[in-house]
Coordinates of C-alpha atoms in Angstrom, one line a residue:
M50 CA 84.2 164.5 52.7
T51 CA 86.3 162.4 55.0
I52 CA 88.5 161.7 51.3
L53 CA 88.7 165.4 51.1
K54 CA 89.5 165.9 54.6
H55 CA 92.5 163.2 54.6
L56 CA 93.6 164.4 51.7
Y57 CA 93.8 168.0 52.8
I58 CA 95.5 166.7 56.4
L59 CA 98.1 164.7 54.3
I60 CA 99.3 167.8 52.1
T61 CA 99.2 170.0 54.7
G62 CA 100.6 168.4 57.8
G63 CA 99.1 165.4 58.9
P64 CA 99.9 165.5 63.0
Y65 CA 103.1 167.5 62.3
K66 CA 104.6 166.5 59.2
T67 CA 103.7 165.9 55.4
L68 CA 104.6 165.3 52.0
F69 CA 105.3 169.0 51.0
F70 CA 105.0 171.2 54.2
K71 CA 106.1 170.9 57.5
R72 CA 103.1 171.7 59.7
K73 CA 104.0 174.5 62.3
N74 CA 103.2 173.2 66.1
I75 CA 100.8 175.9 67.3
T76 CA 100.0 173.7 70.2
G77 CA 102.9 174.0 72.7
L78 CA 102.6 170.7 73.5
E79 CA 105.3 167.8 72.4
Y80 CA 104.2 165.6 70.2
N81 CA 103.3 162.2 71.7
F82 CA 101.6 158.9 70.1
G83 CA 100.3 155.8 71.2
S84 CA 97.2 153.6 72.0
S85 CA 93.5 155.0 72.2
W86 CA 92.8 152.1 74.5
W87 CA 94.1 153.2 78.3
T88 CA 92.4 154.5 81.1
L89 CA 92.6 157.7 83.3
T90 CA 92.1 159.2 86.4
H91 CA 89.4 161.2 87.1
S92 CA 91.6 164.1 88.3
C93 CA 93.7 163.8 85.1
V94 CA 90.9 163.9 82.6
E95 CA 89.7 167.1 84.6
W96 CA 92.9 168.5 84.2
M97 CA 92.9 167.9 80.5
L98 CA 89.6 169.2 80.0
D99 CA 90.3 172.3 81.8
Y100 CA 93.5 172.5 79.6
L101 CA 91.5 172.2 76.6
E102 CA 89.0 174.6 77.7
R103 CA 91.7 177.2 78.3
H104 CA 93.6 176.3 75.0
E105 CA 91.1 176.0 72.4
E106 CA 93.8 176.0 69.3
V107 CA 94.7 172.7 70.4
L108 CA 91.5 171.1 69.8
D109 CA 91.6 173.1 66.3
F110 CA 95.0 172.0 65.6
F111 CA 94.2 168.3 66.3
D112 CA 90.8 168.2 64.6
N113 CA 93.0 168.8 61.4
S114 CA 95.1 165.4 62.1
I115 CA 94.3 162.2 61.1
C116 CA 94.6 159.8 64.2
P117 CA 93.6 162.4 67.1
D118 CA 92.8 160.0 69.2
E119 CA 96.3 158.7 68.7
S120 CA 98.1 161.9 69.9
L121 CA 95.9 164.2 71.1
F122 CA 95.6 163.0 74.7
Q123 CA 98.9 160.9 75.0
S124 CA 100.2 164.8 74.1
L125 CA 98.4 166.1 76.4
F126 CA 98.8 163.6 79.3
M127 CA 102.7 164.2 78.9
K128 CA 102.1 167.9 79.8
T129 CA 99.8 167.0 83.0
P130 CA 101.3 166.6 86.4
Y131 CA 100.2 163.0 86.4
T132 CA 102.8 162.3 83.9
N133 CA 105.0 160.6 86.3
T134 CA 101.9 158.0 87.6
R135 CA 101.8 156.0 84.6
E136 CA 101.2 152.2 85.2
N137 CA 100.9 149.4 83.0
I138 CA 97.9 149.6 80.7
K139 CA 95.3 146.9 82.1
V140 CA 94.1 146.5 78.4
Y141 CA 94.1 142.6 76.9
L142 CA 95.7 142.7 73.6
D143 CA 96.3 139.6 71.6
W144 CA 99.2 140.8 68.9
T145 CA 99.3 137.3 66.8
G146 CA 96.3 138.8 64.5
E147 CA 97.2 139.3 61.1
N148 CA 98.1 142.8 59.4
R149 CA 99.6 144.5 62.4
H150 CA 96.1 144.3 63.9
P151 CA 95.3 142.6 67.5
K152 CA 93.8 139.4 67.1
T153 CA 90.1 139.3 67.4
L154 CA 88.8 137.5 70.6
T155 CA 86.6 133.9 71.1
I156 CA 85.3 132.0 73.0
N157 CA 88.6 130.3 73.1
D158 CA 90.0 133.3 74.7
Y159 CA 87.5 133.2 77.3
D160 CA 89.3 131.6 80.2
T161 CA 92.6 133.4 79.6
L162 CA 90.7 136.9 80.2
M163 CA 88.6 135.4 82.9
N164 CA 91.9 134.5 84.6
S165 CA 93.7 138.1 83.7
D166 CA 93.9 141.4 85.8
F167 CA 93.0 143.2 82.6
L168 CA 90.0 145.8 83.1
I169 CA 89.5 146.0 79.3
A170 CA 90.1 143.8 76.5
R171 CA 89.8 144.1 72.6
K172 CA 89.0 143.3 69.8
F173 CA 85.8 141.4 69.4
D174 CA 83.4 140.7 66.7
E175 CA 80.0 139.6 67.0
K176 CA 80.2 138.6 63.3
I177 CA 83.2 136.4 64.0
D178 CA 82.2 135.1 67.6
G179 CA 79.2 136.5 68.9
E180 CA 79.5 133.6 71.9
I181 CA 82.1 135.1 73.8
I182 CA 80.5 138.3 73.9
N183 CA 77.5 136.9 75.1
K184 CA 79.3 135.3 78.0
L185 CA 81.2 138.0 79.0
E186 CA 78.0 140.4 79.1
S187 CA 76.3 137.6 81.1
K188 CA 79.4 137.2 83.3
L189 CA 79.2 141.2 84.0
K190 CA 75.5 141.3 84.7
M191 CA 75.9 138.5 87.4
K192 CA 78.1 141.0 89.4

């Protein structure tokens, strides 16, 4: 089913463009794209949920997108009254990984993480290095 959905989306418009057709924007939102790793205030999330409740066509539209997590909330955020309250993201990413993906963090990155002011870090893989995950979990339990 996933392959068919992606094929349908590719042919009929992706988030906004396609191989064959231009997809009509029925959402009233300007398209914005970005990372799905970010933080939002409670009031901003409430605004977004209220907007989506009143505009069901937005969810229907983005349901037929390949990466809605990298466009739906970014597009919504730019419509909120909080647009001008942006701050630098508090996500630790090491872009020295391969294939344009963040590096998988290991125990060698522990001190860097602990001495930073980041709230979120990515990415981890217990098959590559479970020690850093265990050490971070232990540190969190101590708080």
